[in-house]
Structure formats: C-alpha cells, structure tokens
Amino acid sequence: MRIALDAMGGDYAPQAVLQGALMAKESFSKENKEIVLIGNQAIIHSHFEKLGADKNAFEIVHTEDVIQMGEHPTKAIGQKPNSSIMLGFKMLKEKSVDAFCSAGNTGAMLVGSLFTIKAIPGIDRPGIAGFIPKEDGRYGILLDVGANADCKPEFLDQFAVLGSLYSKYIFNIENPKVGLMNLGEEEQKGTILTQATHQLLKNNPKINFVGNIEGRDAFNDRADVIVTDGFTGNVVLKLAETFYELMEKRNFMDPFIELFNYAGVGGSPILGVNGNVIIGHGVSTPIAIKNMLNLAVQLTEAGIVDKIKNAYN
C-alpha cells in the first residue's frame, strides 16, 4: 500500500507534515505500507536534518510549485499543474498510489479531485464527510461539511447513501440510521430543500431513514449519519471543533470532550470521487497528520471506493 502525502500543504508545513509522516512511518514499520512525500526535495531534506531523521527514509516526488492556502482553486490548478496537490492527484489517477492526503488548500483538493480522478459515475456531487462525536464514545458522520454550499434534494439523497456505506464498512455499523438535519422533527417542517429531501430519503430503499433530527440530536444516538447541505454542515462542524478549544482553555476535559479534537480523526474524506482522498485541517499538527495517514489506510483496506461504485452500478 502506498499513500501520497502533500509535504507542502498546511499552515505549519512542511515541518508539522514531516513530523507526522515520521510518526506514521514508525507505526507502519512492520507492515507493507509506504508513504510517498510530494514537495521540494531540498526543503524536505533540510527539515529532516533538523529533526535528526534519515533524509532517505521516504520516497520523494520533487516539485517546487505549491498551491498556497489563499489562492483561487480553479485558477491555481490551471496555472500550477506541477504543484504538490496536482502531482498527488496525477499519481492517484495513474494508480501509483492508493490514497492521497493533504492539509493544503481545501478548494484545490476538491476541484483537483473532480478534474483528475473525477466523480464516480452516478454521483452528482461528491461530498466531504465530517465526523461528529457521540456520547457513547464513537463517531457519527456529517455529510456534507463544505463541498456543496448550495444543494439540490438529489444531492442530499446521495449523501445519505455515501454516509451509510462509510458507516457500514468503516465503522462496522450494519444498518446505520440516517437523519436529516432540520429545525423540527415533523415531516412538514423546514425549508423547501429539506421538505423535498425528506420525501426522497423516506422512499430510498438503500438507507435506514429515521426522519428529521434537530441540532440537539447531533451528539446522541438518534442518527449514525446526519445529512445536510455543505453550508450548514460546515457551521455545525466548526462549532463542534470550538467546544474542544473552549474546554481546553478552561481545563475541563473528559473522554467525550477529547473526541472533539480534530487531530484525533486527522482529516475528512471526499466521498463519491474515484479514489481515496483525505483533506486535513489547515492547522494540522503532527498528530493530526499521522491520524490522517491512518485514515487513508482504513479507507484503502475497506475498499470504500469500490463499495460506492457497486452501489451505483
């Protein structure tokens, strides 16, 4: 198994990325797993020397081009075809790697995936999956969390299937419960979008739809998969991440609060594209990078892309 990692992506790259790669490599040492770094070889070697690490410990795909965090995704992709992000997608498309991870420009990761490896046939809009802590110590899936700010009911219907497949094959939940985020439990409540989506979800034989859920149900066991548009999902996810920061400042921690630390999951997969793609938080720490790589291993071993393809054949 080979996992490509954008060494230059993220607010604290390349140092935090390389430290995370070293941590992951140590945990992979006795397994048939390899991390391929993409970035400026001289800079990577320099940082490895500062870290006291073997500069030849990883295969490095050299490039001097980087899509910066503030660049316009579509323009940057056209202007920088040899950037670390675009080379990662090129390798994924050519199947020389099994997964691609980056904590770099989120928009470029999303647009790059659609331009290169493309959406799985039958998927209208791939979505970014976020992970919401549950009171019983596990995670639920929130989909979408930012790829599609404006949605059609058909998109949310597909998010429900994508989230259900992920829950089944990654979280081992045999018949995951799907809830539609809304402002009330009653079927007739909500916007034009949620009302129309409700009708699609309740008639979708591929999912276990349990109806509308409210924001107060995000962290309980009412639903394993929460479906919403990318605008709402991103707000909910960022709010959840803030809980950890607030509690940490107040020195109030317990196992449930610890689950709100984004670094524990490491990244968010783009579901519905023709390859394993994981987006890391821009402020990813070495621990977050390590866990993002572990998530890439999980996705690859579970064959989640093939499971989604089979569902739409």
mmCIF file of C-alpha atoms in Angstrom:
data_model
loop_
_atom_site.group_PDB
_atom_site.id
_atom_site.type_symbol
_atom_site.label_atom_id
_atom_site.label_comp_id
_atom_site.label_asym_id
_atom_site.label_seq_id
_atom_site.Cartn_x
_atom_site.Cartn_y
_atom_site.Cartn_z
ATOM 1 C CA MET A 1 0.000 0.000 0.000
ATOM 2 C CA ARG A 2 1.332 3.417 -0.990
ATOM 3 C CA ILE A 3 -0.039 6.688 0.374
ATOM 4 C CA ALA A 4 0.905 10.034 -1.162
ATOM 5 C CA LEU A 5 1.264 12.962 1.241
ATOM 6 C CA ASP A 6 1.485 16.622 0.257
ATOM 7 C CA ALA A 7 4.538 17.694 2.240
ATOM 8 C CA MET A 8 3.977 21.368 1.478
ATOM 9 C CA GLY A 9 0.279 21.639 2.377
ATOM 10 C CA GLY A 10 -0.928 23.283 5.580
ATOM 11 C CA ASP A 11 -0.237 26.313 7.741
ATOM 12 C CA TYR A 12 2.639 24.560 9.516
ATOM 13 C CA ALA A 13 4.092 22.714 6.542
ATOM 14 C CA PRO A 14 6.485 21.239 5.913
ATOM 15 C CA GLN A 15 7.731 20.690 9.481
ATOM 16 C CA ALA A 16 4.454 19.501 11.046
ATOM 17 C CA VAL A 17 3.699 17.359 7.980
ATOM 18 C CA LEU A 18 7.112 15.692 8.056
ATOM 19 C CA GLN A 19 6.933 15.067 11.801
ATOM 20 C CA GLY A 20 3.534 13.431 11.302
ATOM 21 C CA ALA A 21 4.890 11.340 8.438
ATOM 22 C CA LEU A 22 7.741 10.124 10.640
ATOM 23 C CA MET A 23 5.300 9.173 13.398
ATOM 24 C CA ALA A 24 3.100 7.302 10.930
ATOM 25 C CA LYS A 25 6.086 5.566 9.336
ATOM 26 C CA GLU A 26 7.150 4.253 12.735
ATOM 27 C CA SER A 27 3.715 2.746 13.294
ATOM 28 C CA PHE A 28 3.781 1.281 9.748
ATOM 29 C CA SER A 29 7.313 -0.128 10.119
ATOM 30 C CA LYS A 30 6.305 -3.783 10.307
ATOM 31 C CA GLU A 31 3.565 -3.531 7.711
ATOM 32 C CA ASN A 32 3.538 -3.309 3.929
ATOM 33 C CA LYS A 33 2.741 0.412 3.889
ATOM 34 C CA GLU A 34 4.736 3.205 2.296
ATOM 35 C CA ILE A 35 4.388 6.989 2.486
ATOM 36 C CA VAL A 36 5.400 8.993 -0.603
ATOM 37 C CA LEU A 37 6.172 12.653 0.064
ATOM 38 C CA ILE A 38 5.436 15.280 -2.584
ATOM 39 C CA GLY A 39 7.274 18.583 -2.358
ATOM 40 C CA ASN A 40 10.564 20.433 -2.614
ATOM 41 C CA GLN A 41 13.241 17.810 -2.006
ATOM 42 C CA ALA A 42 15.881 20.251 -0.740
ATOM 43 C CA ILE A 43 13.489 21.772 1.779
ATOM 44 C CA ILE A 44 12.286 18.341 2.913
ATOM 45 C CA HIS A 45 15.862 17.101 3.371
ATOM 46 C CA SER A 46 16.750 20.245 5.309
ATOM 47 C CA HIS A 47 13.872 19.717 7.732
ATOM 48 C CA PHE A 48 14.713 16.044 8.181
ATOM 49 C CA GLU A 49 18.255 17.041 9.115
ATOM 50 C CA LYS A 50 16.908 19.480 11.712
ATOM 51 C CA LEU A 51 14.671 16.726 13.079
ATOM 52 C CA GLY A 52 17.576 14.291 13.203
ATOM 53 C CA ALA A 53 15.802 11.962 10.785
ATOM 54 C CA ASP A 54 17.136 9.968 7.849
ATOM 55 C CA LYS A 55 16.586 12.132 4.766
ATOM 56 C CA ASN A 56 16.380 8.983 2.649
ATOM 57 C CA ALA A 57 13.648 7.401 4.767
ATOM 58 C CA PHE A 58 10.902 8.310 2.272
ATOM 59 C CA GLU A 59 10.443 8.336 -1.457
ATOM 60 C CA ILE A 60 10.163 11.978 -2.507
ATOM 61 C CA VAL A 61 8.445 13.259 -5.637
ATOM 62 C CA HIS A 62 10.101 16.615 -6.225
ATOM 63 C CA THR A 63 8.283 19.792 -7.153
ATOM 64 C CA GLU A 64 8.844 23.454 -6.404
ATOM 65 C CA ASP A 65 5.252 24.501 -7.111
ATOM 66 C CA VAL A 66 2.796 24.884 -4.235
ATOM 67 C CA ILE A 67 -0.842 25.999 -4.262
ATOM 68 C CA GLN A 68 -0.974 28.414 -1.349
ATOM 69 C CA MET A 69 -3.884 28.430 1.107
ATOM 70 C CA GLY A 70 -5.275 31.728 -0.151
ATOM 71 C CA GLU A 71 -5.106 31.033 -3.876
ATOM 72 C CA HIS A 72 -8.224 30.648 -6.003
ATOM 73 C CA PRO A 73 -8.559 26.862 -6.502
ATOM 74 C CA THR A 74 -9.552 26.735 -10.167
ATOM 75 C CA LYS A 75 -7.035 29.355 -11.280
ATOM 76 C CA ALA A 76 -4.230 27.785 -9.254
ATOM 77 C CA ILE A 77 -4.896 24.318 -10.663
ATOM 78 C CA GLY A 78 -4.684 25.669 -14.213
ATOM 79 C CA GLN A 79 -1.586 27.715 -13.531
ATOM 80 C CA LYS A 80 0.270 25.138 -11.428
ATOM 81 C CA PRO A 81 -0.159 21.678 -12.994
ATOM 82 C CA ASN A 82 3.051 20.545 -11.268
ATOM 83 C CA SER A 83 2.058 21.696 -7.796
ATOM 84 C CA SER A 84 2.268 19.213 -4.928
ATOM 85 C CA ILE A 85 -1.523 18.863 -4.913
ATOM 86 C CA MET A 86 -1.862 18.229 -8.634
ATOM 87 C CA LEU A 87 1.028 15.743 -8.679
ATOM 88 C CA GLY A 88 -0.724 13.874 -5.871
ATOM 89 C CA PHE A 89 -3.861 13.571 -7.966
ATOM 90 C CA LYS A 90 -1.816 12.562 -11.001
ATOM 91 C CA MET A 91 -0.291 9.703 -9.017
ATOM 92 C CA LEU A 92 -3.711 8.677 -7.709
ATOM 93 C CA LYS A 93 -5.184 8.698 -11.213
ATOM 94 C CA GLU A 94 -2.295 6.610 -12.514
ATOM 95 C CA LYS A 95 -2.780 4.216 -9.555
ATOM 96 C CA SER A 96 0.846 4.508 -8.495
ATOM 97 C CA VAL A 97 -0.554 5.315 -5.021
ATOM 98 C CA ASP A 98 -3.653 4.054 -3.209
ATOM 99 C CA ALA A 99 -4.579 7.297 -1.454
ATOM 100 C CA PHE A 100 -3.680 10.979 -1.413
ATOM 101 C CA CYS A 101 -3.636 13.199 1.689
ATOM 102 C CA SER A 102 -3.132 16.953 2.039
ATOM 103 C CA ALA A 103 -3.712 19.632 4.672
ATOM 104 C CA GLY A 104 -3.379 22.261 1.969
ATOM 105 C CA ASN A 105 -5.907 24.357 0.053
ATOM 106 C CA THR A 106 -9.289 22.645 0.569
ATOM 107 C CA GLY A 107 -10.820 24.136 -2.560
ATOM 108 C CA ALA A 108 -7.904 22.947 -4.664
ATOM 109 C CA MET A 109 -8.238 19.465 -3.190
ATOM 110 C CA LEU A 110 -11.917 19.357 -4.085
ATOM 111 C CA VAL A 111 -11.598 20.883 -7.558
ATOM 112 C CA GLY A 112 -8.476 18.827 -8.270
ATOM 113 C CA SER A 113 -10.256 15.612 -7.420
ATOM 114 C CA LEU A 114 -13.159 16.456 -9.739
ATOM 115 C CA PHE A 115 -10.835 17.476 -12.596
ATOM 116 C CA THR A 116 -8.493 14.483 -12.393
ATOM 117 C CA ILE A 117 -9.886 11.325 -10.811
ATOM 118 C CA LYS A 118 -13.453 12.634 -11.296
ATOM 119 C CA ALA A 119 -16.710 11.648 -9.619
ATOM 120 C CA ILE A 120 -17.842 8.035 -9.562
ATOM 121 C CA PRO A 121 -20.429 7.514 -12.340
ATOM 122 C CA GLY A 122 -23.888 8.043 -10.874
ATOM 123 C CA ILE A 123 -22.711 10.537 -8.242
ATOM 124 C CA ASP A 124 -23.936 14.064 -8.978
ATOM 125 C CA ARG A 125 -21.878 15.866 -6.322
ATOM 126 C CA PRO A 126 -19.221 14.255 -4.115
ATOM 127 C CA GLY A 127 -19.280 15.434 -0.512
ATOM 128 C CA ILE A 128 -16.798 15.999 2.286
ATOM 129 C CA ALA A 129 -17.523 13.817 5.307
ATOM 130 C CA GLY A 130 -17.082 15.296 8.778
ATOM 131 C CA PHE A 131 -17.067 13.301 11.993
ATOM 132 C CA ILE A 132 -19.264 14.183 14.952
ATOM 133 C CA PRO A 133 -18.548 12.760 18.450
ATOM 134 C CA LYS A 134 -21.273 10.670 20.031
ATOM 135 C CA GLU A 135 -21.959 10.386 23.754
ATOM 136 C CA ASP A 136 -21.211 6.662 23.694
ATOM 137 C CA GLY A 137 -17.606 7.282 22.586
ATOM 138 C CA ARG A 138 -17.891 6.665 18.856
ATOM 139 C CA TYR A 139 -18.225 8.981 15.853
ATOM 140 C CA GLY A 140 -21.125 9.741 13.568
ATOM 141 C CA ILE A 141 -20.865 11.110 10.031
ATOM 142 C CA LEU A 142 -21.978 14.579 8.967
ATOM 143 C CA LEU A 143 -22.295 14.982 5.213
ATOM 144 C CA ASP A 144 -21.706 17.438 3.547
ATOM 145 C CA VAL A 145 -19.399 19.754 5.526
ATOM 146 C CA GLY A 146 -18.338 22.232 2.887
ATOM 147 C CA ALA A 147 -18.017 20.882 -0.642
ATOM 148 C CA ASN A 148 -21.526 21.943 -1.677
ATOM 149 C CA ALA A 149 -22.842 25.082 -0.001
ATOM 150 C CA ASP A 150 -25.953 25.039 -2.188
ATOM 151 C CA CYS A 151 -27.630 21.692 -2.727
ATOM 152 C CA LYS A 152 -30.481 20.062 -4.552
ATOM 153 C CA PRO A 153 -32.558 17.384 -2.806
ATOM 154 C CA GLU A 154 -30.969 14.752 -5.053
ATOM 155 C CA PHE A 155 -27.520 15.655 -3.714
ATOM 156 C CA LEU A 156 -28.596 15.151 -0.098
ATOM 157 C CA ASP A 157 -30.227 11.866 -1.046
ATOM 158 C CA GLN A 158 -26.877 10.679 -2.401
ATOM 159 C CA PHE A 159 -25.053 11.958 0.699
ATOM 160 C CA ALA A 160 -27.281 9.652 2.736
ATOM 161 C CA VAL A 161 -26.162 6.636 0.703
ATOM 162 C CA LEU A 162 -22.486 7.657 0.810
ATOM 163 C CA GLY A 163 -22.611 8.175 4.564
ATOM 164 C CA SER A 164 -24.396 4.865 5.096
ATOM 165 C CA LEU A 165 -21.776 2.969 3.100
ATOM 166 C CA TYR A 166 -18.986 4.638 5.067
ATOM 167 C CA SER A 167 -20.662 3.818 8.389
ATOM 168 C CA LYS A 168 -21.161 0.216 7.378
ATOM 169 C CA TYR A 169 -17.700 -0.547 6.032
ATOM 170 C CA ILE A 170 -15.511 1.757 8.139
ATOM 171 C CA PHE A 171 -17.432 1.984 11.422
ATOM 172 C CA ASN A 172 -18.905 -1.541 11.117
ATOM 173 C CA ILE A 173 -22.496 -0.419 11.710
ATOM 174 C CA GLU A 174 -24.608 -2.957 9.857
ATOM 175 C CA ASN A 175 -27.725 -0.833 9.353
ATOM 176 C CA PRO A 176 -26.753 2.800 10.054
ATOM 177 C CA LYS A 177 -29.518 5.223 10.968
ATOM 178 C CA VAL A 178 -29.809 8.265 8.702
ATOM 179 C CA GLY A 179 -31.232 11.553 9.955
ATOM 180 C CA LEU A 180 -31.956 14.765 8.051
ATOM 181 C CA MET A 181 -30.800 17.903 9.891
ATOM 182 C CA ASN A 182 -33.808 20.174 10.215
ATOM 183 C CA LEU A 183 -35.445 22.719 12.513
ATOM 184 C CA GLY A 184 -38.087 20.288 13.732
ATOM 185 C CA GLU A 185 -38.873 16.581 13.774
ATOM 186 C CA GLU A 186 -42.165 16.845 11.921
ATOM 187 C CA GLU A 187 -42.113 15.839 8.260
ATOM 188 C CA GLN A 188 -43.576 19.125 7.031
ATOM 189 C CA LYS A 189 -41.017 21.291 8.865
ATOM 190 C CA GLY A 190 -38.077 23.069 7.273
ATOM 191 C CA THR A 191 -37.094 24.761 4.048
ATOM 192 C CA ILE A 192 -38.127 23.836 0.522
ATOM 193 C CA LEU A 193 -34.851 21.893 0.306
ATOM 194 C CA THR A 194 -35.346 19.838 3.469
ATOM 195 C CA GLN A 195 -39.014 19.140 2.754
ATOM 196 C CA ALA A 196 -38.227 17.807 -0.706
ATOM 197 C CA THR A 197 -35.213 15.870 0.599
ATOM 198 C CA HIS A 198 -37.348 14.242 3.295
ATOM 199 C CA GLN A 199 -39.590 12.718 0.624
ATOM 200 C CA LEU A 200 -36.606 11.286 -1.255
ATOM 201 C CA LEU A 201 -34.981 9.867 1.871
ATOM 202 C CA LYS A 202 -38.080 8.144 3.193
ATOM 203 C CA ASN A 203 -38.529 6.395 -0.164
ATOM 204 C CA ASN A 204 -34.869 5.418 -0.611
ATOM 205 C CA PRO A 205 -34.526 1.626 -0.137
ATOM 206 C CA LYS A 206 -30.722 1.882 0.191
ATOM 207 C CA ILE A 207 -30.831 3.630 3.563
ATOM 208 C CA ASN A 208 -32.354 3.330 7.044
ATOM 209 C CA PHE A 209 -34.017 6.730 7.295
ATOM 210 C CA VAL A 210 -35.189 7.703 10.797
ATOM 211 C CA GLY A 211 -36.625 11.110 9.897
ATOM 212 C CA ASN A 212 -35.756 14.685 10.720
ATOM 213 C CA ILE A 213 -33.404 15.429 13.589
ATOM 214 C CA GLU A 214 -32.607 18.713 15.297
ATOM 215 C CA GLY A 215 -29.308 20.238 16.295
ATOM 216 C CA ARG A 216 -29.694 18.869 19.825
ATOM 217 C CA ASP A 217 -29.534 15.343 18.378
ATOM 218 C CA ALA A 218 -26.128 15.802 16.764
ATOM 219 C CA PHE A 219 -24.222 14.125 19.602
ATOM 220 C CA ASN A 220 -26.701 11.443 20.708
ATOM 221 C CA ASP A 221 -27.571 8.112 19.097
ATOM 222 C CA ARG A 222 -30.609 9.253 17.100
ATOM 223 C CA ALA A 223 -28.648 9.002 13.863
ATOM 224 C CA ASP A 224 -25.344 7.499 12.732
ATOM 225 C CA VAL A 225 -25.389 9.585 9.542
ATOM 226 C CA ILE A 226 -26.561 13.202 9.520
ATOM 227 C CA VAL A 227 -27.410 14.648 6.118
ATOM 228 C CA THR A 228 -27.314 18.369 5.397
ATOM 229 C CA ASP A 229 -26.099 20.923 2.871
ATOM 230 C CA GLY A 230 -22.437 21.913 2.934
ATOM 231 C CA PHE A 231 -23.105 25.378 4.365
ATOM 232 C CA THR A 232 -24.997 24.097 7.396
ATOM 233 C CA GLY A 233 -22.682 21.120 7.828
ATOM 234 C CA ASN A 234 -19.596 23.313 7.883
ATOM 235 C CA VAL A 235 -21.110 25.583 10.530
ATOM 236 C CA VAL A 236 -22.027 22.588 12.706
ATOM 237 C CA LEU A 237 -18.577 21.013 12.303
ATOM 238 C CA LYS A 238 -16.700 24.238 13.117
ATOM 239 C CA LEU A 239 -18.955 24.809 16.131
ATOM 240 C CA ALA A 240 -18.202 21.287 17.357
ATOM 241 C CA GLU A 241 -14.457 21.859 16.945
ATOM 242 C CA THR A 242 -14.767 25.030 19.036
ATOM 243 C CA PHE A 243 -16.093 23.020 22.006
ATOM 244 C CA TYR A 244 -12.699 21.396 22.398
ATOM 245 C CA GLU A 245 -10.826 24.707 22.302
ATOM 246 C CA LEU A 246 -13.168 26.273 24.858
ATOM 247 C CA MET A 247 -12.982 23.334 27.236
ATOM 248 C CA GLU A 248 -9.198 23.133 26.891
ATOM 249 C CA LYS A 249 -8.852 26.803 27.860
ATOM 250 C CA ARG A 250 -10.953 26.136 30.953
ATOM 251 C CA ASN A 251 -9.016 22.982 31.870
ATOM 252 C CA PHE A 252 -12.174 20.918 31.620
ATOM 253 C CA MET A 253 -11.539 17.624 29.884
ATOM 254 C CA ASP A 254 -13.077 14.177 29.851
ATOM 255 C CA PRO A 255 -13.084 11.345 27.268
ATOM 256 C CA PHE A 256 -16.137 12.757 25.468
ATOM 257 C CA ILE A 257 -14.692 16.267 25.144
ATOM 258 C CA GLU A 258 -11.427 14.790 23.851
ATOM 259 C CA LEU A 259 -13.358 13.404 20.868
ATOM 260 C CA PHE A 260 -13.952 16.973 19.682
ATOM 261 C CA ASN A 261 -10.237 17.426 18.984
ATOM 262 C CA TYR A 262 -9.962 17.426 15.176
ATOM 263 C CA ALA A 263 -6.490 15.894 15.424
ATOM 264 C CA GLY A 264 -7.964 12.638 16.732
ATOM 265 C CA VAL A 265 -9.546 11.900 13.354
ATOM 266 C CA GLY A 266 -6.932 13.696 11.279
ATOM 267 C CA GLY A 267 -8.899 14.510 8.172
ATOM 268 C CA SER A 268 -12.091 14.361 6.154
ATOM 269 C CA PRO A 269 -12.513 12.058 3.154
ATOM 270 C CA ILE A 270 -14.099 13.250 -0.066
ATOM 271 C CA LEU A 271 -16.752 10.610 -0.710
ATOM 272 C CA GLY A 272 -18.006 9.977 -4.218
ATOM 273 C CA VAL A 273 -14.777 10.530 -6.155
ATOM 274 C CA ASN A 274 -12.907 7.778 -7.941
ATOM 275 C CA GLY A 275 -10.094 7.435 -5.405
ATOM 276 C CA ASN A 276 -9.187 7.747 -1.725
ATOM 277 C CA VAL A 277 -8.752 11.458 -0.998
ATOM 278 C CA ILE A 278 -8.408 12.898 2.509
ATOM 279 C CA ILE A 279 -8.363 16.598 3.340
ATOM 280 C CA GLY A 280 -6.599 17.650 6.526
ATOM 281 C CA HIS A 281 -7.250 20.721 8.650
ATOM 282 C CA GLY A 282 -5.121 23.696 7.610
ATOM 283 C CA VAL A 283 -3.680 23.938 11.127
ATOM 284 C CA SER A 284 -2.889 20.224 11.285
ATOM 285 C CA THR A 285 -0.389 19.178 13.956
ATOM 286 C CA PRO A 286 1.956 16.198 13.571
ATOM 287 C CA ILE A 287 -0.584 14.033 15.437
ATOM 288 C CA ALA A 288 -3.314 15.123 13.005
ATOM 289 C CA ILE A 289 -1.083 14.280 10.027
ATOM 290 C CA LYS A 290 -0.327 10.861 11.488
ATOM 291 C CA ASN A 291 -4.036 10.173 12.023
ATOM 292 C CA MET A 292 -4.881 11.423 8.520
ATOM 293 C CA LEU A 293 -2.471 8.832 7.132
ATOM 294 C CA ASN A 294 -4.050 6.163 9.339
ATOM 295 C CA LEU A 295 -7.458 7.155 7.974
ATOM 296 C CA ALA A 296 -6.115 6.735 4.442
ATOM 297 C CA VAL A 297 -5.065 3.203 5.368
ATOM 298 C CA GLN A 298 -8.560 2.454 6.702
ATOM 299 C CA LEU A 299 -10.245 3.691 3.534
ATOM 300 C CA THR A 300 -7.905 1.693 1.331
ATOM 301 C CA GLU A 301 -8.215 -1.524 3.308
ATOM 302 C CA ALA A 302 -12.010 -1.251 3.398
ATOM 303 C CA GLY A 303 -12.187 -0.663 -0.366
ATOM 304 C CA ILE A 304 -14.721 2.099 0.207
ATOM 305 C CA VAL A 305 -14.446 3.460 -3.360
ATOM 306 C CA ASP A 306 -15.353 0.069 -4.821
ATOM 307 C CA LYS A 307 -18.233 -0.258 -2.352
ATOM 308 C CA ILE A 308 -19.630 3.072 -3.563
ATOM 309 C CA LYS A 309 -19.146 2.078 -7.208
ATOM 310 C CA ASN A 310 -21.038 -1.154 -6.619
ATOM 311 C CA ALA A 311 -23.905 0.749 -5.039
ATOM 312 C CA TYR A 312 -24.308 2.842 -8.188
ATOM 313 C CA ASN A 313 -23.822 0.157 -10.813
#
